[in-house]
Coordinates of C-alpha atoms in Angstrom, one line a residue:
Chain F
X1 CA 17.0 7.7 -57.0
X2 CA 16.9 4.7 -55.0
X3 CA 20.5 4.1 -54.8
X4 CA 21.3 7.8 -54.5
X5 CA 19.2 7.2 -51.1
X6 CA 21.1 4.0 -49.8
X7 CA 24.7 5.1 -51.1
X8 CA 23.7 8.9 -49.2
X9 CA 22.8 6.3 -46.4
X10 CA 26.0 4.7 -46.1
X11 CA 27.7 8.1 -46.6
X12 CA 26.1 9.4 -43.2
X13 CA 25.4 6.0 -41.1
X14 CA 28.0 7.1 -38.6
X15 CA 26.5 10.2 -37.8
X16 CA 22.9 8.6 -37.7
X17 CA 24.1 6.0 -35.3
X18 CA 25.6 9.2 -33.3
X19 CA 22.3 10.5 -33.3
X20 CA 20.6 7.5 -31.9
X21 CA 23.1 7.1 -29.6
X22 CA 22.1 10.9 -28.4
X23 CA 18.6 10.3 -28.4
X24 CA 18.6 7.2 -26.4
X25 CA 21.1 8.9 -23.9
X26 CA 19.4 12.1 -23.4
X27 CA 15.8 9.8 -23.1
X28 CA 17.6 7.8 -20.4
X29 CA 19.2 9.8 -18.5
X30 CA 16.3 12.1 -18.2
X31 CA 13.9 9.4 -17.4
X32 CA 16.5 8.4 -14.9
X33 CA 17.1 11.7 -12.9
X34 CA 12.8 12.1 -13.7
X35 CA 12.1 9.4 -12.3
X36 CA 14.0 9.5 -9.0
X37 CA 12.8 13.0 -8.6
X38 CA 9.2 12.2 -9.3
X39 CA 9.4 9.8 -6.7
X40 CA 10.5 12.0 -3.9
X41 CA 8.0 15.0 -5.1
X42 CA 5.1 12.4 -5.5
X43 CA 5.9 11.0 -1.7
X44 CA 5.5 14.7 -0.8
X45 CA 2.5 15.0 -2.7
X46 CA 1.0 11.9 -1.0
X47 CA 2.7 11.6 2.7
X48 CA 3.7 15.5 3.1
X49 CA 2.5 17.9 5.4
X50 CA 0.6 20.7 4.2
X51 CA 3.6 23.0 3.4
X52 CA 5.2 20.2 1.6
X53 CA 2.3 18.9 -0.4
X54 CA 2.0 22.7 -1.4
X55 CA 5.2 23.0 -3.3
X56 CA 5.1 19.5 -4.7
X57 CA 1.7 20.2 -5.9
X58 CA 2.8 23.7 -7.4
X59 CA 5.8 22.3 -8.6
X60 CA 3.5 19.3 -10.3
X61 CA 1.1 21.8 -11.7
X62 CA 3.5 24.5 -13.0
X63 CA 5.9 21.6 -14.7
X64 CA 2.7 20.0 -16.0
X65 CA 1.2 23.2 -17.5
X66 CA 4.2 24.4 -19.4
X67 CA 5.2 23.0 -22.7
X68 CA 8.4 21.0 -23.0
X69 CA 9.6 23.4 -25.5
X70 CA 9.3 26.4 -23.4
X71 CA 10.9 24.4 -21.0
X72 CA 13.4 23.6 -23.0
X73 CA 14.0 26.8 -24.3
X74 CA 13.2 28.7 -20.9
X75 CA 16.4 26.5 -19.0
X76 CA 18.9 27.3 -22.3
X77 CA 18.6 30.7 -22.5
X78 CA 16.6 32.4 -19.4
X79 CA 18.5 30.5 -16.6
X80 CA 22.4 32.2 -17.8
X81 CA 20.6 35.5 -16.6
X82 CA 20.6 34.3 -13.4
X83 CA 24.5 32.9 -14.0
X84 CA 23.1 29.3 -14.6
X85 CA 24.6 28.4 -17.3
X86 CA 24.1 25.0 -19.1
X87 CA 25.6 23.5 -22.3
X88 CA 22.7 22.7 -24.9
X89 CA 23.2 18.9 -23.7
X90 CA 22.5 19.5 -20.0
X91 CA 19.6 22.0 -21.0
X92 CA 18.4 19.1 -22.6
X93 CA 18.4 16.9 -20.3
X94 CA 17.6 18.6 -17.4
X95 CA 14.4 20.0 -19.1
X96 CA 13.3 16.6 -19.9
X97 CA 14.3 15.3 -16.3
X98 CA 12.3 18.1 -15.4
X99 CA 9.5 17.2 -17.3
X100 CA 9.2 13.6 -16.8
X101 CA 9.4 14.2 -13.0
X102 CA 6.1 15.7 -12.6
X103 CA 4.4 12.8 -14.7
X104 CA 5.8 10.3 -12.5
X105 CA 4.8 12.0 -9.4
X106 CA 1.5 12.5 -10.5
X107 CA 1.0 9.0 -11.4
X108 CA 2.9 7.6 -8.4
X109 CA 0.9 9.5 -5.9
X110 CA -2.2 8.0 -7.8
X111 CA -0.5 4.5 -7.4
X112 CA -0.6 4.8 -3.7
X113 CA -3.6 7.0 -3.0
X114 CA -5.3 4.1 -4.9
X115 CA -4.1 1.6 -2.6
X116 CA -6.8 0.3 -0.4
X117 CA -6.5 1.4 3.2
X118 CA -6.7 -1.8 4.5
X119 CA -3.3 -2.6 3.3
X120 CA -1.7 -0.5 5.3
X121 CA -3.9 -1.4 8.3
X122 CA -3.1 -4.8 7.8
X123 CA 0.5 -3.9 7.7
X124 CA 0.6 -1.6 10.7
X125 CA -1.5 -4.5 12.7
X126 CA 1.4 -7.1 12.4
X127 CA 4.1 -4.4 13.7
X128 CA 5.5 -2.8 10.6
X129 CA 6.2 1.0 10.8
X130 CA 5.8 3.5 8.7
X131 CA 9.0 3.1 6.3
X132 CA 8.1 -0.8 5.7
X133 CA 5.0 -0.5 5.1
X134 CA 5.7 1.9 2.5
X135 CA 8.9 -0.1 1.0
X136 CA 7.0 -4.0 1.1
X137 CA 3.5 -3.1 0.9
X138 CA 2.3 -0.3 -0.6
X139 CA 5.3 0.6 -3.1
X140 CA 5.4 -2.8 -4.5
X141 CA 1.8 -2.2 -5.3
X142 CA 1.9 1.4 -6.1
X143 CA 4.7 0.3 -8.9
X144 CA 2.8 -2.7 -10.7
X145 CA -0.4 0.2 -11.2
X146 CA 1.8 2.9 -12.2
X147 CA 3.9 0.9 -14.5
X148 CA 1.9 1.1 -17.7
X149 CA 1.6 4.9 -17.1
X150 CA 5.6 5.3 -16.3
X151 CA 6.5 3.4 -19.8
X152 CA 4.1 5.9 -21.4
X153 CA 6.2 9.2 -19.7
X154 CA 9.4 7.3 -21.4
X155 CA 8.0 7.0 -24.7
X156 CA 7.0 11.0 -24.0
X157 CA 10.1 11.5 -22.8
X158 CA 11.6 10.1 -26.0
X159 CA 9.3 11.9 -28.1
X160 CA 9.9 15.2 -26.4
X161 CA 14.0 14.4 -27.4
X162 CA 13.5 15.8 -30.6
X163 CA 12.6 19.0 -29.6
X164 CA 16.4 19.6 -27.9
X165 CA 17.2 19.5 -31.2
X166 CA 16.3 23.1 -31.5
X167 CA 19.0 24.3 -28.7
X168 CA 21.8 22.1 -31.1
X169 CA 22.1 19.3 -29.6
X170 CA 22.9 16.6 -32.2
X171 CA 20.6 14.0 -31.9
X172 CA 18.5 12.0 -34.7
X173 CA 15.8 14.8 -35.7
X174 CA 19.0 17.3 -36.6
X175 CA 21.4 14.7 -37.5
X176 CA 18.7 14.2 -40.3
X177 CA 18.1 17.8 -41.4
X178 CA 22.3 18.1 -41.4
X179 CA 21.5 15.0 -44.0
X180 CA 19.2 16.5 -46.0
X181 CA 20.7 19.8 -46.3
X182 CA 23.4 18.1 -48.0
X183 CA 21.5 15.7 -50.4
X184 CA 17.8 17.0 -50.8
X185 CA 16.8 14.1 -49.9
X186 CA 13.9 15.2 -47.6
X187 CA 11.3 12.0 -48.1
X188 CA 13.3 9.6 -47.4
X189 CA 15.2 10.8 -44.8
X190 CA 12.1 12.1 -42.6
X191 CA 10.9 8.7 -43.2
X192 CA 13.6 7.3 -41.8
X193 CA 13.9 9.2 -38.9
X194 CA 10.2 8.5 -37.7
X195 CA 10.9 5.0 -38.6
X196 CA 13.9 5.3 -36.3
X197 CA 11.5 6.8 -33.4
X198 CA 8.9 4.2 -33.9
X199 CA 11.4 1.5 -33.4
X200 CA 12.5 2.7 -30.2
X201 CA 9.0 3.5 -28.4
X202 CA 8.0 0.2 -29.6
X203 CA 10.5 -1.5 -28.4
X204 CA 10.0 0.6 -24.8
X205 CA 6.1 -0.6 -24.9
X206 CA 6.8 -4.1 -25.8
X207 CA 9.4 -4.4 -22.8
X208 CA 7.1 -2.3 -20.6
X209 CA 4.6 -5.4 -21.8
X210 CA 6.8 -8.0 -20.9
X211 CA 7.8 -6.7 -17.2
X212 CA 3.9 -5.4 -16.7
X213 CA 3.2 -9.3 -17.3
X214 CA 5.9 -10.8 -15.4
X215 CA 5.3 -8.9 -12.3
X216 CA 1.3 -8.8 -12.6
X217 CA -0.5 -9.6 -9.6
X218 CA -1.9 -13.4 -9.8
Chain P
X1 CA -5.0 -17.2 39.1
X2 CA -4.5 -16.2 35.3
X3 CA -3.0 -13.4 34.5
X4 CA -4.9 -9.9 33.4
X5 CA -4.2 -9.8 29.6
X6 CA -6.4 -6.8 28.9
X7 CA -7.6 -4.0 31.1
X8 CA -9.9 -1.5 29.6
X9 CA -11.0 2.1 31.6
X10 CA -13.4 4.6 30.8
X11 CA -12.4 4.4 27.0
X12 CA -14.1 7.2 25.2
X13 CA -13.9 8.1 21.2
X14 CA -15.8 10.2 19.6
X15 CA -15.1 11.6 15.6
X16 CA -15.8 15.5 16.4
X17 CA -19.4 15.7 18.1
X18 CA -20.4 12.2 17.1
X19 CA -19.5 10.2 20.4
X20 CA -18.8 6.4 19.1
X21 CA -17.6 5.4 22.8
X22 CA -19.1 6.2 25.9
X23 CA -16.7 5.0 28.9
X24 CA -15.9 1.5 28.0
X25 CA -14.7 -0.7 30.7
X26 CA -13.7 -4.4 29.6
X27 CA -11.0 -6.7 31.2
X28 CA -9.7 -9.6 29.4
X29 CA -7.5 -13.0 31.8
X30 CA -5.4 -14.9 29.9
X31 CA -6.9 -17.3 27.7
X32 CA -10.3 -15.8 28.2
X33 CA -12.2 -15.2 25.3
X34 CA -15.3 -12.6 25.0
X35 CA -17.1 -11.9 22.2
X36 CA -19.1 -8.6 21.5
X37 CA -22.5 -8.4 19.9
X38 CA -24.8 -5.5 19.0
X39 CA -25.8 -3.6 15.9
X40 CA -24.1 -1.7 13.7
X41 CA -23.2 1.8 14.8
X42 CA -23.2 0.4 18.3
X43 CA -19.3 0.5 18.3
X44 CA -17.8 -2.9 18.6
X45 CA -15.4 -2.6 15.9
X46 CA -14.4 0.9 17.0
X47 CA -13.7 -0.6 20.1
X48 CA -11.7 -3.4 18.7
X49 CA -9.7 -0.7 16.6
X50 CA -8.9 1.5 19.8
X51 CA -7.3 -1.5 21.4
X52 CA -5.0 -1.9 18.1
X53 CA -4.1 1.6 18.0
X54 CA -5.5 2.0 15.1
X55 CA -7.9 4.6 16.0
X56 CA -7.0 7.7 18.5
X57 CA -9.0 8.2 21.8
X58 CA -9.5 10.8 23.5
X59 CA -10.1 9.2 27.1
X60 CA -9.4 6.6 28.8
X61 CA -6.7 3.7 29.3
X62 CA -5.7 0.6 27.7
X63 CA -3.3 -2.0 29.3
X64 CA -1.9 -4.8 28.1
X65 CA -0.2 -7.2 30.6
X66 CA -0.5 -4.2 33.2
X67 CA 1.2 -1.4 31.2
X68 CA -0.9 1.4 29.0
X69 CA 0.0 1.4 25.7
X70 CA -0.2 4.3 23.4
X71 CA -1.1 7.3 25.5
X72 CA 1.3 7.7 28.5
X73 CA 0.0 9.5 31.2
X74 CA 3.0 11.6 33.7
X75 CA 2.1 13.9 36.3
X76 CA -1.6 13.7 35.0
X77 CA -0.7 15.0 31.7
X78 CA -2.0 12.4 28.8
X79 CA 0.3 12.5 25.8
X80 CA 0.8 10.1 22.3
X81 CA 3.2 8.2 23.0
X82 CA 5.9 8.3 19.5
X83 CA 5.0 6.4 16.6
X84 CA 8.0 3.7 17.3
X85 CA 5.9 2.6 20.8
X86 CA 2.9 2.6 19.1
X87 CA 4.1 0.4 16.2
X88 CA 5.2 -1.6 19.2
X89 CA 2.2 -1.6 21.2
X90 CA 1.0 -2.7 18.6
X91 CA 2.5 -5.9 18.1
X92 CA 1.5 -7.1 21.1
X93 CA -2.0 -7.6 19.6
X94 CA -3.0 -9.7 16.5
X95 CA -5.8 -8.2 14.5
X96 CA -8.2 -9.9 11.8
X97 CA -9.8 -7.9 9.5
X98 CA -13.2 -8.4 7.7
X99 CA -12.0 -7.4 4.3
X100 CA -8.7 -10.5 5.4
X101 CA -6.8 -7.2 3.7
X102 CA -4.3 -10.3 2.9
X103 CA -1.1 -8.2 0.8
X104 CA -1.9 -9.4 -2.8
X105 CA 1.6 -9.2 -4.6
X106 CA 2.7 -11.4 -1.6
X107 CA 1.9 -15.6 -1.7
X108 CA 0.1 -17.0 1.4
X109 CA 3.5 -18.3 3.0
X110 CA 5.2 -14.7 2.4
X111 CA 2.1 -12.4 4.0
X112 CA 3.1 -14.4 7.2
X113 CA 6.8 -14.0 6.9
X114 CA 6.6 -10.5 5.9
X115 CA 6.2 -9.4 9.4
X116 CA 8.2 -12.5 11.3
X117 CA 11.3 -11.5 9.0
X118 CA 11.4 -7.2 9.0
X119 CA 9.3 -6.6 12.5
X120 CA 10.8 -9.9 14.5
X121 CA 14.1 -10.2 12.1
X122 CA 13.9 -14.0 12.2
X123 CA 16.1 -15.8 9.6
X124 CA 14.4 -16.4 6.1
X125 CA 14.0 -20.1 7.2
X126 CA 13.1 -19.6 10.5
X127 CA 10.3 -17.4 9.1
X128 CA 9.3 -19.9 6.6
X129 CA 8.8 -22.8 9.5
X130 CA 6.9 -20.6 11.2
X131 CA 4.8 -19.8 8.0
X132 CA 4.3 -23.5 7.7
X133 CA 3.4 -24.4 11.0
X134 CA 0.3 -22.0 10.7
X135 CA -0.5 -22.7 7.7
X136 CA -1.2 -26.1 8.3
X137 CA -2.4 -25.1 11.6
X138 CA -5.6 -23.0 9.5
X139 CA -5.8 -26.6 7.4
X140 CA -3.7 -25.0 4.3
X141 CA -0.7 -27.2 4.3
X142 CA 0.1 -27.0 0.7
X143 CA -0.8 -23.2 -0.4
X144 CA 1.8 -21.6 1.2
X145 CA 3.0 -20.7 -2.6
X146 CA -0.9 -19.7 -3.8
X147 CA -1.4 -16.4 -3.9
X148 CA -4.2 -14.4 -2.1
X149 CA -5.7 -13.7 -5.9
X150 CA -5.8 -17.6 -5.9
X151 CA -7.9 -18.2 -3.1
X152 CA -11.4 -18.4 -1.8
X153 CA -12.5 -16.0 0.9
X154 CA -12.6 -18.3 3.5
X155 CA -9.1 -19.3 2.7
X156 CA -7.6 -15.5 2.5
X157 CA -9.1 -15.1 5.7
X158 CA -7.3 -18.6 7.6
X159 CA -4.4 -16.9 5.6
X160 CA -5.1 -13.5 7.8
X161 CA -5.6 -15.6 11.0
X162 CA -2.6 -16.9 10.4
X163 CA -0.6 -14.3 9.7
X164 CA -1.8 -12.3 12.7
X165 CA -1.0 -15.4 15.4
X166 CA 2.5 -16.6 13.8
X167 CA 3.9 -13.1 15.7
X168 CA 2.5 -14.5 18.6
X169 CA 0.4 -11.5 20.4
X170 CA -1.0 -11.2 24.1
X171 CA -4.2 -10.9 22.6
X172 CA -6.0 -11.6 19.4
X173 CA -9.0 -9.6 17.7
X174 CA -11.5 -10.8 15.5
X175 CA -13.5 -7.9 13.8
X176 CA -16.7 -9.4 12.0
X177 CA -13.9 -11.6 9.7
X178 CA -17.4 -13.4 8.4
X179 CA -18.9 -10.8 7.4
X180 CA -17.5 -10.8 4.2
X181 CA -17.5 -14.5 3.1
X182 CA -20.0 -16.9 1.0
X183 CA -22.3 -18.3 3.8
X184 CA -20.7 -22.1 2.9
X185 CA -17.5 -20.8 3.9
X186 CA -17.8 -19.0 7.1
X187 CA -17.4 -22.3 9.1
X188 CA -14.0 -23.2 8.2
X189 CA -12.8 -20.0 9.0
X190 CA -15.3 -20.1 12.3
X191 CA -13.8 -23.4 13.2
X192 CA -10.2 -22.6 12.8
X193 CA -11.1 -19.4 15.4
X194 CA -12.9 -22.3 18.0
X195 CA -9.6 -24.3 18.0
X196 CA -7.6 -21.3 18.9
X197 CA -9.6 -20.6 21.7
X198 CA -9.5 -24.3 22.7
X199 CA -6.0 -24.2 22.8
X200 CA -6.0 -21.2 25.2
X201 CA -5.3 -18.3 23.0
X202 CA -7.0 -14.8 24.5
X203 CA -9.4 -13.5 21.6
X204 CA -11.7 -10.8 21.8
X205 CA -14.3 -11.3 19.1
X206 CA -16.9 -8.8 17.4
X207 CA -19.4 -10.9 15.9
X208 CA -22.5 -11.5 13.8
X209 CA -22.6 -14.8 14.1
X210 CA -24.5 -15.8 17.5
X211 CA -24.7 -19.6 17.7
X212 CA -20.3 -18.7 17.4
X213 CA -20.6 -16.6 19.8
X214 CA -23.0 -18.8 22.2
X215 CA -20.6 -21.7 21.6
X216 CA -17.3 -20.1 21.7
X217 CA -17.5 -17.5 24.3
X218 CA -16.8 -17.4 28.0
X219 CA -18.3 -14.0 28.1
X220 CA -20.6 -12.2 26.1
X221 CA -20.9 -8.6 26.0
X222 CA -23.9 -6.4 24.2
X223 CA -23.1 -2.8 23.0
X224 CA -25.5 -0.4 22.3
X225 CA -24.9 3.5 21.6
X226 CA -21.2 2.9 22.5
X227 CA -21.5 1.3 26.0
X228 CA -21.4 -2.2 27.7
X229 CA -25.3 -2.4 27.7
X230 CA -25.4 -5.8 29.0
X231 CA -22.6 -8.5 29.8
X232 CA -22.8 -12.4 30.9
X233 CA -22.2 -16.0 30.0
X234 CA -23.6 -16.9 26.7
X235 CA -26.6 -18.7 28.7
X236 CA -27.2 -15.1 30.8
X237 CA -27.3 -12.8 27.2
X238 CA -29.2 -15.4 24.5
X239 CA -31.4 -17.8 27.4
X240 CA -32.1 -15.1 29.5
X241 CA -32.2 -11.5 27.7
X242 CA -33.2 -9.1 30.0
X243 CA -33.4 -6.1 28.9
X244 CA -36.0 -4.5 26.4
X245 CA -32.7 -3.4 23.7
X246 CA -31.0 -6.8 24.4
X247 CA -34.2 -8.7 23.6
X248 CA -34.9 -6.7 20.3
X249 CA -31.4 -7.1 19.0
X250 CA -31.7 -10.9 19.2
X251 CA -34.9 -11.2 18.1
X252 CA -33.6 -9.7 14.6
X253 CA -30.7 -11.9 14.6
X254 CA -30.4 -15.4 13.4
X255 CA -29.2 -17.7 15.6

């Protein structure tokens, strides 16, 4: 049995490393496009004016309320309707872009709300405007607080990867089933695939570690 | 004959019905420096925030070296002037805080270069000279690399003195910077402030601390329900209260 596992192993490593490869590009790219998103939506959120800060918080809200499958499954096959029409790979993600965007707003405009007011007194008193103060003061603080939050939207994010799975995309969750429609082999390779998972989140939260140390405020 | 630094009219503030300031009128020469006494509530620090722009008034004029600065007034219609003047205006005054409100992912030396390098756009060693000089000026020479985590209170706050006077204002403002410290380190910072003034610097100070103010002042002025109640030398307000209000302030004060 045992060898039947690690010869059916060798058999299919190129399509498993294919599916990692997938996974980690679809959880990058996503966090990517979330996160530079996010950060425009959660400026709105905090700095906007009340029209603004309506939409941002809707959009916030609405994103955060849905399910990423729906989501998922909503930009697929509801958006062609409206001629929008996306391969399963940028339904992917886009949904998870979409997704992880509202996380990191939320989190960045509780980085910055949480920033004591002084700070940006103190900054205005010396002559900096508006756009310094946010760039040297506040979002360098803003970032250290929210970091431990944002590594935890990329583990999410990765997490939620498996689910574009169900649209076809080919990444480690079907790469696996393909597998074990071929062999039977449905222990093992499960096992392996949350083994695969739990390698890469941990390896996300022990870098997130490592930076949330180096930069800590002394 | 100095200079007028600091001209203050018929300032009024109020937050909705709540009147803070009732038609202050203060002027400041160069090198002059006036502290303000009076209890809390009286509005002394709202005063000392009008002057930094950091509140809005509704009345009144502020000018520095003889022009207003951030309301304009043209064919007797007072407007804001844009938020690039007032960030301007501001500069021209240095302010202290009580909370020293020192940026904490910033070392000692980089809080004062912050400003010298993105508001002044001196070079990066230009800045850091300058960062040294007042460092050791405030008796820090060698925590220029500390950071503000790594540093008593009394320290942040000759940190936040010196990071106010290394852009070189008109004017500085104190604003109660003891208020927050151990008691056994309110005189270094209290001392640092007395050598400023020796050296000429224009400082308007809101303080708790009376025997500073006695010794440090060339004025000192008494608010009470957000007026000048009383004003004088510091031998006219603490030898020779007049008034009834002036009286029972100091009488609840340590001196």
């Amino acid at each position: 049995m045992s060898t039947g596992f690690f010869n059916e192993l060798w058999v299919s490593k190129m399509m498993i490393f294919r599916g990692i490869y997938m996974c980690i590009f679809v959880s990058f790219t996503a966090i990517l496009i979330g996160t530079i998103i996010g950060v425009f939506v959660g400026l709105a959120l905090t700095y906007g004016n009340i029209f603004t800060r309506f939409f941002a918080r809707a959009y916030v809200d609405i994103i955060r309320g849905i399910p990423v499958l729906v989501l998922i499954l909503t930009i697929y096959f509801v958006l062609p309707v409206i001629q929008i029409n996306f391969t399963a790979l940028q339904a992917g993600i886009t949904s998870l872009a979409i997704f992880s965007s509202a996380q990191v707003a939320e989190m960045l405009r509780g980085g910055l709300q949480n920033i004591p007011k002084g700070q940006t007194e103190a900054a205005k008193a010396v002559g900096l405007g508006f756009s310094q103060t946010f760039i040297f003061v506040t979002l360098p603080q803003a970032l250290r607080q929210v970091l431990p939050t944002w590594v935890n939207t990329a583990v999410e994010t990765v997490k939620g990867s498996t689910l574009i799975s169900l649209i076809g995309v080919v990444e480690i969750t079907l790469v696996m089933q393909q597998i074990i429609g071929r062999n039977f082999l449905t222990m093992q390779f499960y096992a392996l695939a949350g083994l695969i998972y739990f390698l890469i989140c941990y390896s996300i939260e022990r870098g997130g570690k490592y930076v949330e140390k180096k930069v800590a405020i002394k | 004959m100095t200079e007028r630094v600091l001209e203050i009219s018929k300032l009024h503030k109020s937050y909705g019905d709540h009147k803070v300031l009732n038609g202050v009128d203060l002027d400041l020469n160069g090198g002059d420096v006036i502290s303000i006494i009076g209890s809390s509530g009286s509005g002394k620090t709202t005063l000392l925030r009008c002057v930094n722009l950091l509140e809005e008034f509704q009345e009144g004029v502020i000018k520095i070296d003889g022009r207003e600065i951030g309301y304009s007034n043209s064919k007797g219609k007072r407007s804001k002037v844009n938020n690039k003047q007032v960030t301007k205006d501001r500069a021209l005054t240095g302010m202290v805080f009580q909370s020293f409100n020192l940026f904490p992912h910033l070392s000692a030396a980089e809080n004062i270069m912050l400003a010298l390098r993105k508001v002044q756009k001196k070079s990066k060693k230009e800045s850091a000279e300058i960062a040294q000089h007042w460092l050791e000026r405030v008796g820090l020479p060698d925590r220029g690399s500390s950071f503000p985590g790594q540093l008593s209170g009394g320290q942040q706050q000759r940190v936040a003195i010196a990071r106010a006077i290394a852009m070189n204002p008109k004017l500085m403002l104190f604003d109660e910077v003891t208020s927050a410290l151990d008691p056994e380190l309110i005189n270094e910072v209290l001392d640092v402030i007395k050598s400023l003034a020796v050296e000429g610097m224009t400082m308007l100070i809101v303080t708790h601390e009376m025997r500073f103010a006695y010794e440090v002042s060339k004025k000192v002025i008494f608010m009470n329900d957000g007026v000048i109640a009383e004003q004088g030398t510091p031998d006219e307000i603490f030898k020779n209260a007049s008034s009834e209000r002036l009286t029972a302030f100091l009488k609840n004060t340590r001196f």
